[in-house]
PDB file of N, CA and C and ligand atoms in Angstrom:
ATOM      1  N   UNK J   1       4.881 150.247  34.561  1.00 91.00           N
ATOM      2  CA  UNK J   1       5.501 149.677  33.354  1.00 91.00           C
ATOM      3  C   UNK J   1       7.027 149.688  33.514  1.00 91.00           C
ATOM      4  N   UNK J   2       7.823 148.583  33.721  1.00 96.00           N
ATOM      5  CA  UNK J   2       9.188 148.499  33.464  1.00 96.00           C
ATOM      6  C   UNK J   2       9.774 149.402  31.915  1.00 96.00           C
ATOM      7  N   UNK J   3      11.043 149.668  32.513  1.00 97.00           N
ATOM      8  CA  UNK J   3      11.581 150.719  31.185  1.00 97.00           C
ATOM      9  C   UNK J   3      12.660 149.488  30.442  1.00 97.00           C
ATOM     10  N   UNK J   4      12.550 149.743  29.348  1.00 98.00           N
ATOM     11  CA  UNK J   4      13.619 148.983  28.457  1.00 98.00           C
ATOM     12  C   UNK J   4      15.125 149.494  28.536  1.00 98.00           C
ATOM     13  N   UNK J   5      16.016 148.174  29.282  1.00 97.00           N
ATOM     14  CA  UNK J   5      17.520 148.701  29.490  1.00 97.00           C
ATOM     15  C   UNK J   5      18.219 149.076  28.277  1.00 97.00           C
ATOM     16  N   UNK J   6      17.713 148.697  27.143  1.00 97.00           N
ATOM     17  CA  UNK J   6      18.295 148.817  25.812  1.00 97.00           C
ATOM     18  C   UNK J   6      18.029 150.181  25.191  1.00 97.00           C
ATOM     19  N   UNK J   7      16.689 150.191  24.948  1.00 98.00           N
ATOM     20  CA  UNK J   7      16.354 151.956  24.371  1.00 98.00           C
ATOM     21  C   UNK J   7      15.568 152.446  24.995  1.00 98.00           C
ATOM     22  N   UNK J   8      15.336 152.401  26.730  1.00 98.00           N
ATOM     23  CA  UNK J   8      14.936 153.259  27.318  1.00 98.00           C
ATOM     24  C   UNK J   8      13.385 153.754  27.354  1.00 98.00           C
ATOM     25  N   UNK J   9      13.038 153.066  26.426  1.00 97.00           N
ATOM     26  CA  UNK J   9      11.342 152.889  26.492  1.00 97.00           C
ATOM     27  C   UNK J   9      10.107 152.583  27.108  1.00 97.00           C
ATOM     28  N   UNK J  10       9.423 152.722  27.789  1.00 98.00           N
ATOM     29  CA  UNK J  10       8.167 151.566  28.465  1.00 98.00           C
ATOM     30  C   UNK J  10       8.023 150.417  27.867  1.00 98.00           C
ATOM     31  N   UNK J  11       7.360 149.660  28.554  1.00 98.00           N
ATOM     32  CA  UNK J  11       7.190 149.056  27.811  1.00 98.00           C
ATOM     33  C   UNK J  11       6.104 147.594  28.165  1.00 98.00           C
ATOM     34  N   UNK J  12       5.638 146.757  27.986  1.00 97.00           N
ATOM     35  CA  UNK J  12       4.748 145.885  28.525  1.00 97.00           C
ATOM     36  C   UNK J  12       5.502 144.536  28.664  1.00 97.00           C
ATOM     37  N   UNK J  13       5.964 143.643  29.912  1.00 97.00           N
ATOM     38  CA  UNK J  13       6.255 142.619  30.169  1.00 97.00           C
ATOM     39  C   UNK J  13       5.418 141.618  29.131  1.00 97.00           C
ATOM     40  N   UNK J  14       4.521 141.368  29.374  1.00 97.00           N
ATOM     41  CA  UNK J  14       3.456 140.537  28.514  1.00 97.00           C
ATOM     42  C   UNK J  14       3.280 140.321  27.070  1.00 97.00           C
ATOM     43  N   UNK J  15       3.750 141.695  26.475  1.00 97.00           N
ATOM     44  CA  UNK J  15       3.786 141.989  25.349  1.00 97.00           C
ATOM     45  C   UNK J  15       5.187 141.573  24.408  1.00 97.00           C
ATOM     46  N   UNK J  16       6.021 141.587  25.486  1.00 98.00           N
ATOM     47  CA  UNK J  16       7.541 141.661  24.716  1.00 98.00           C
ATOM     48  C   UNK J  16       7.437 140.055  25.056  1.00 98.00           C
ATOM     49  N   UNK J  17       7.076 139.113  26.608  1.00 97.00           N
ATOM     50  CA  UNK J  17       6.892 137.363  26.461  1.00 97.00           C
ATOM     51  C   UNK J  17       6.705 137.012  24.920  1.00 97.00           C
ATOM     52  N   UNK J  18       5.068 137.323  24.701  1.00 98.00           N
ATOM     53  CA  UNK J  18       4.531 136.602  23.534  1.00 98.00           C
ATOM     54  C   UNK J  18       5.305 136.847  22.364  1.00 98.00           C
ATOM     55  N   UNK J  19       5.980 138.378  22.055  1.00 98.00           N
ATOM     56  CA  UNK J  19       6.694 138.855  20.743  1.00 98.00           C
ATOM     57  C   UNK J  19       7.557 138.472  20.358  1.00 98.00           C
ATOM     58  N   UNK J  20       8.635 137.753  21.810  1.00 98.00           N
ATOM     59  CA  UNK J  20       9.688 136.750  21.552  1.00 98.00           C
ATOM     60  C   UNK J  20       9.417 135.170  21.139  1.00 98.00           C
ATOM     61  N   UNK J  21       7.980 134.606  21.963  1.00 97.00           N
ATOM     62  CA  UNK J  21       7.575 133.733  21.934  1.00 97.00           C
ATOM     63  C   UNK J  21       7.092 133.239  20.342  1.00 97.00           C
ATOM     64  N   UNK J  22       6.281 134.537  19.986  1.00 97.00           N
ATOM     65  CA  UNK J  22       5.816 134.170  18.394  1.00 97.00           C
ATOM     66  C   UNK J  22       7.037 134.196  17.676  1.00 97.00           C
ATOM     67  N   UNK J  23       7.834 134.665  17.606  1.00 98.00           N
ATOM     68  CA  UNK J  23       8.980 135.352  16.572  1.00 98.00           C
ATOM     69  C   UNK J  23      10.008 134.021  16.551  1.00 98.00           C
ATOM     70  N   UNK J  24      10.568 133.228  17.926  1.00 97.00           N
ATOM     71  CA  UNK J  24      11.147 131.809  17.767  1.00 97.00           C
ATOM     72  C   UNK J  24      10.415 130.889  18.409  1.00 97.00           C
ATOM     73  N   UNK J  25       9.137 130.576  17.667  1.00 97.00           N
ATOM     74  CA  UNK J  25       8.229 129.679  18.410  1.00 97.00           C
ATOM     75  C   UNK J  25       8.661 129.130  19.323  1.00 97.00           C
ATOM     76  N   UNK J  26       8.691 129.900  20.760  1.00 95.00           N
ATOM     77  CA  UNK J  26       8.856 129.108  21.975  1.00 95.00           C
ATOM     78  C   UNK J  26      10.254 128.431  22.162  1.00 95.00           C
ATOM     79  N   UNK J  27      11.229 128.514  21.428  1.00 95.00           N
ATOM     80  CA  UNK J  27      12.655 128.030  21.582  1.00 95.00           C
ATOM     81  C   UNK J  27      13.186 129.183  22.161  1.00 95.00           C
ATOM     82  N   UNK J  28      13.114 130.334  22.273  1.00 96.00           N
ATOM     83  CA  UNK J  28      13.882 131.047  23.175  1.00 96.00           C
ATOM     84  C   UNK J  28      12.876 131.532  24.617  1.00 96.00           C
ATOM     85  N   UNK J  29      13.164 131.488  25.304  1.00 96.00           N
ATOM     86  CA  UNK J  29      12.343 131.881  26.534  1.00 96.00           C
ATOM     87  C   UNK J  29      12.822 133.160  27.185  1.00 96.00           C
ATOM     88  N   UNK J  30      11.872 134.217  26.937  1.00 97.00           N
ATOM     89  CA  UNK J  30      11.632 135.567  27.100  1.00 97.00           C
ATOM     90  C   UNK J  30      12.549 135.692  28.588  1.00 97.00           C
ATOM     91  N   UNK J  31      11.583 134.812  29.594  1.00 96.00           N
ATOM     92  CA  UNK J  31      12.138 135.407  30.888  1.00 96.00           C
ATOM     93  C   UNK J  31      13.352 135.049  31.449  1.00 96.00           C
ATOM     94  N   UNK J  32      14.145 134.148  31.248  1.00 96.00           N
ATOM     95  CA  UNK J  32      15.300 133.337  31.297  1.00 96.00           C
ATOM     96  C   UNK J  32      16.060 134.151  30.451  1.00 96.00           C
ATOM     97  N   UNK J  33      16.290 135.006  29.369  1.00 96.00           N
ATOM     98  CA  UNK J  33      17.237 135.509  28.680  1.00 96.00           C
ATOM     99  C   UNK J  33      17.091 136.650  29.027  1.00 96.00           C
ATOM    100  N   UNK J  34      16.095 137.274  29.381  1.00 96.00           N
ATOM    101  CA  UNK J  34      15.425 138.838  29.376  1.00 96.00           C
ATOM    102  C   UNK J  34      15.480 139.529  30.889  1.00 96.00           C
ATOM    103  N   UNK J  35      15.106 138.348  31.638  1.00 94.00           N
ATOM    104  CA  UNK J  35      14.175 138.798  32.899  1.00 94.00           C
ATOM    105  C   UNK J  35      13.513 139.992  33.299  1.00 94.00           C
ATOM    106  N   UNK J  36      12.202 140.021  32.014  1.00 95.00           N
ATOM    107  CA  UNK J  36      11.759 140.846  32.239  1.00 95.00           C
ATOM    108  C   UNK J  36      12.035 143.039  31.989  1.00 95.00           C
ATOM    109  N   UNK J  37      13.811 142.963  31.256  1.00 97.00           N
ATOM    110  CA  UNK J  37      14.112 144.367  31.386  1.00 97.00           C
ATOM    111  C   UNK J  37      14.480 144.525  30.516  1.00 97.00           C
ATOM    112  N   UNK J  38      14.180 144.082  29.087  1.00 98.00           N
ATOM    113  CA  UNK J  38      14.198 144.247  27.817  1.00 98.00           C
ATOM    114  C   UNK J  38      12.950 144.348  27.342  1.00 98.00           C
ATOM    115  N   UNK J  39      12.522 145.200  26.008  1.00 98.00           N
ATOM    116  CA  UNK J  39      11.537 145.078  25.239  1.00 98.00           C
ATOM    117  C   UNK J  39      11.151 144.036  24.041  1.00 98.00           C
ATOM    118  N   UNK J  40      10.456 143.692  23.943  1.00 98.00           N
ATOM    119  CA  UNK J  40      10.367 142.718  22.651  1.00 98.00           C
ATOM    120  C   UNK J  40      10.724 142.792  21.387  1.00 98.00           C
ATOM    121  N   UNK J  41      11.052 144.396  20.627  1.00 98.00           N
ATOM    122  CA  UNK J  41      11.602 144.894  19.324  1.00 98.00           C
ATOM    123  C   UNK J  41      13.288 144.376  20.000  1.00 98.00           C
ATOM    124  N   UNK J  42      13.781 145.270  21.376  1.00 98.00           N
ATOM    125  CA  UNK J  42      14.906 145.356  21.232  1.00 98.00           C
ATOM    126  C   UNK J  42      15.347 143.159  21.514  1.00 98.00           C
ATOM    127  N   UNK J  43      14.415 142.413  22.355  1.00 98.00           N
ATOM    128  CA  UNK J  43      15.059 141.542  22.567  1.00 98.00           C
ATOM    129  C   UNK J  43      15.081 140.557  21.590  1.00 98.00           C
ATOM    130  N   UNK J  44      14.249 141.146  20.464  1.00 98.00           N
ATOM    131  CA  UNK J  44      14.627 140.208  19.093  1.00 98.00           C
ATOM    132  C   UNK J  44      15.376 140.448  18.655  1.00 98.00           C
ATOM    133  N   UNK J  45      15.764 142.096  18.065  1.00 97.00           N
ATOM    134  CA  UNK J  45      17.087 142.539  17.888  1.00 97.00           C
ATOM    135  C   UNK J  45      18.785 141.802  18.311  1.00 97.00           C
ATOM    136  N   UNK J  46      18.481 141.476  19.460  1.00 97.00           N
ATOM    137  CA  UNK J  46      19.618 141.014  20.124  1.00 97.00           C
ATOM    138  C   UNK J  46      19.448 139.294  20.431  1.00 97.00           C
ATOM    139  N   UNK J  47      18.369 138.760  20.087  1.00 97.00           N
ATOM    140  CA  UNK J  47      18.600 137.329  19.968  1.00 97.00           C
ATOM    141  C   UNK J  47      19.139 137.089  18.524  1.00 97.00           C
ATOM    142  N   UNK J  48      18.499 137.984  16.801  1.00 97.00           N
ATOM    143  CA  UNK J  48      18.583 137.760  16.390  1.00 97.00           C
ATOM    144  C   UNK J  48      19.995 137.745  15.834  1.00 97.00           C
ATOM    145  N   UNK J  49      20.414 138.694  16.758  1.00 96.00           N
ATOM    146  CA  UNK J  49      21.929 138.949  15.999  1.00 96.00           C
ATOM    147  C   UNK J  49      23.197 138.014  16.912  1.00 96.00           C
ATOM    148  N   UNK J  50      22.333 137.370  17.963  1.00 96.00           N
ATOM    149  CA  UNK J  50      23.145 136.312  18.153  1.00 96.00           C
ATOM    150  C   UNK J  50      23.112 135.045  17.891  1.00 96.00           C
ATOM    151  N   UNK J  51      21.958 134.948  17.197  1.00 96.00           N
ATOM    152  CA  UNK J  51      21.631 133.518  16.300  1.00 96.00           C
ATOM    153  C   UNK J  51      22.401 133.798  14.928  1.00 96.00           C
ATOM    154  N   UNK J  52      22.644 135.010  14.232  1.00 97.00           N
ATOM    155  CA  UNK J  52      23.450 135.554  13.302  1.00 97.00           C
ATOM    156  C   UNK J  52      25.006 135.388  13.095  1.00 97.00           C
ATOM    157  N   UNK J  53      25.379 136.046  14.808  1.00 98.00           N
ATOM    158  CA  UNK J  53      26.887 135.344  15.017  1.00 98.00           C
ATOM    159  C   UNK J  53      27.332 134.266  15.141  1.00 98.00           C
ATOM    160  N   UNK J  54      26.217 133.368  15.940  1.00 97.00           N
ATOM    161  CA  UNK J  54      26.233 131.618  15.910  1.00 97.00           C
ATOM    162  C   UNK J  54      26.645 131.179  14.569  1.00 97.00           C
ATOM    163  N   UNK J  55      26.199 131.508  13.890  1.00 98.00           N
ATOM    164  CA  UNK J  55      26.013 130.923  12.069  1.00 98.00           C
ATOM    165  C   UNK J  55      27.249 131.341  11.171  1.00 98.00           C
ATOM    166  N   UNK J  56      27.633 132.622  11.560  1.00 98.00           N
ATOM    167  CA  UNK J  56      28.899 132.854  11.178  1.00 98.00           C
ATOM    168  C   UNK J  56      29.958 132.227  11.933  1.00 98.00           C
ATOM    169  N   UNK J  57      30.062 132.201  13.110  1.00 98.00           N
ATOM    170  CA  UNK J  57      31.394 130.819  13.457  1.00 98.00           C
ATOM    171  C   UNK J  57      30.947 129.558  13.189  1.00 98.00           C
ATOM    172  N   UNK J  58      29.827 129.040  12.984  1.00 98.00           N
ATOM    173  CA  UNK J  58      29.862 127.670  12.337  1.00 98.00           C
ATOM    174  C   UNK J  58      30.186 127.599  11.040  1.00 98.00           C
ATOM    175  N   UNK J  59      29.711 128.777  10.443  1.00 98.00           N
ATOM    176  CA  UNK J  59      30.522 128.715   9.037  1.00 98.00           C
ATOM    177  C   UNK J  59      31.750 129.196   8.720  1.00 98.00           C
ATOM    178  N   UNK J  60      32.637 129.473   9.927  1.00 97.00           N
ATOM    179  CA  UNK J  60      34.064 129.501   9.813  1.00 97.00           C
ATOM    180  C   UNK J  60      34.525 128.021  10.373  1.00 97.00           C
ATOM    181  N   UNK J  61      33.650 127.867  10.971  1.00 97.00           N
ATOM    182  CA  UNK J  61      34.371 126.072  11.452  1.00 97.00           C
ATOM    183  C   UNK J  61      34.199 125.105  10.217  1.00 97.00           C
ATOM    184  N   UNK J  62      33.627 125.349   9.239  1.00 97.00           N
ATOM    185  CA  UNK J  62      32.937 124.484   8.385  1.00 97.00           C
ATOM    186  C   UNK J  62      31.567 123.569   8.346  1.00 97.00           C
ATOM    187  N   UNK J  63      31.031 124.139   9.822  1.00 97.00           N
ATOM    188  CA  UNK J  63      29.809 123.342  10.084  1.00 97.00           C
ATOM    189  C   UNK J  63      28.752 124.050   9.421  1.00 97.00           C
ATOM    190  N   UNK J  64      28.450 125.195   8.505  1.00 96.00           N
ATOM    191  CA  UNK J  64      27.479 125.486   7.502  1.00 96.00           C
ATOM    192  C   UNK J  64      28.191 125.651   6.474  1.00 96.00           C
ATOM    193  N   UNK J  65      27.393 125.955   5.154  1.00 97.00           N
ATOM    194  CA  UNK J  65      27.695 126.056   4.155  1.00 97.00           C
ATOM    195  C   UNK J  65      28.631 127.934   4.410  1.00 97.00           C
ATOM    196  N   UNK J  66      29.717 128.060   3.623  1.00 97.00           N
ATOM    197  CA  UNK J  66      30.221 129.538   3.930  1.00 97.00           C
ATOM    198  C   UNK J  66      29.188 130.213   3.265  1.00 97.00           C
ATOM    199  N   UNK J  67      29.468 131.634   3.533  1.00 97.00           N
ATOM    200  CA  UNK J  67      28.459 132.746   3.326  1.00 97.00           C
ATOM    201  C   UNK J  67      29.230 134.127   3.657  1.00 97.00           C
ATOM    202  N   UNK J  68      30.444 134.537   2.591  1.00 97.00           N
ATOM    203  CA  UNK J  68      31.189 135.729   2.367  1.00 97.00           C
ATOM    204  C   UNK J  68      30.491 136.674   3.686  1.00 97.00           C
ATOM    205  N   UNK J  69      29.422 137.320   2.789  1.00 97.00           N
ATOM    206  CA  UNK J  69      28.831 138.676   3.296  1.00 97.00           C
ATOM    207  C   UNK J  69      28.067 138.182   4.772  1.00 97.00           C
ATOM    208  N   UNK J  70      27.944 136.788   4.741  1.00 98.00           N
ATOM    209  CA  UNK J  70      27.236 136.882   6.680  1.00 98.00           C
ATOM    210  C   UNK J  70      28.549 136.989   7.487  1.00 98.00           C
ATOM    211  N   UNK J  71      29.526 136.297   7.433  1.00 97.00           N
ATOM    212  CA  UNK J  71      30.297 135.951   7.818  1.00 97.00           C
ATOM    213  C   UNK J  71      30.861 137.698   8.907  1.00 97.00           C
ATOM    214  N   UNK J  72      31.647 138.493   7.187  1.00 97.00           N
ATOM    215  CA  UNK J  72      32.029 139.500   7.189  1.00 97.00           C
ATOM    216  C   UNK J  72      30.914 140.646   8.184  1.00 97.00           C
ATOM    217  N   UNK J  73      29.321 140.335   7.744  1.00 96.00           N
ATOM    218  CA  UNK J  73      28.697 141.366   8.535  1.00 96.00           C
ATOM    219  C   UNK J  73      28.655 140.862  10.173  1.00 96.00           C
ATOM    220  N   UNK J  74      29.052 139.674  10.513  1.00 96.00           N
ATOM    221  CA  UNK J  74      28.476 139.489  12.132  1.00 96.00           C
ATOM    222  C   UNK J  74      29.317 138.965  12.554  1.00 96.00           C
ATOM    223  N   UNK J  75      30.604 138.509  12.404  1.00 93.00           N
ATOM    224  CA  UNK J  75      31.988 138.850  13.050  1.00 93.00           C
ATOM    225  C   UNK J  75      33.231 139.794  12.694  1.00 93.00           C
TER     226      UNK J  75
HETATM  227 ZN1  LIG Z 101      13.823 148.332  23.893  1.00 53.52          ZN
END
């Protein structure tokens, strides 16, 4: 079992594919972002909070609607 570089855990290749796979139906691809040495809790964790920061500089560019408290929490 590969260990998770993030929190150091075991963890199942197969398990963390599909967990990313279900979680952004197939728009993010597990092994291409991951390769394999992340877990599926931690690599949602860290997609999600960069789909989070995405959204806060578009809504400093004006390309979303603003949003005070996203803004402030993820840049
Ligand atoms: Zn992990």
């Amino acid at each position: 079992m590969p260990t998770c570089t993030h929190c150091g855990s075991e963890f199942d290749v197969d398990e963390a594919r599909a967990a990313v796979s279900d979680e952004y139906d197939g728009d993010i691809d597990y092994d291409e972002e991951m390769e394999g040495e992340v877990c599926g809790d931690c690599s949602i964790s860290k997609f999600d909070s960069d789909i989070n920061v995405g959204r806060a500089i578009m809504m400093m560019n004006g390309d979303e609607d603003y949003d005070e408290d996203h803004v402030e929490t993820y840049l």
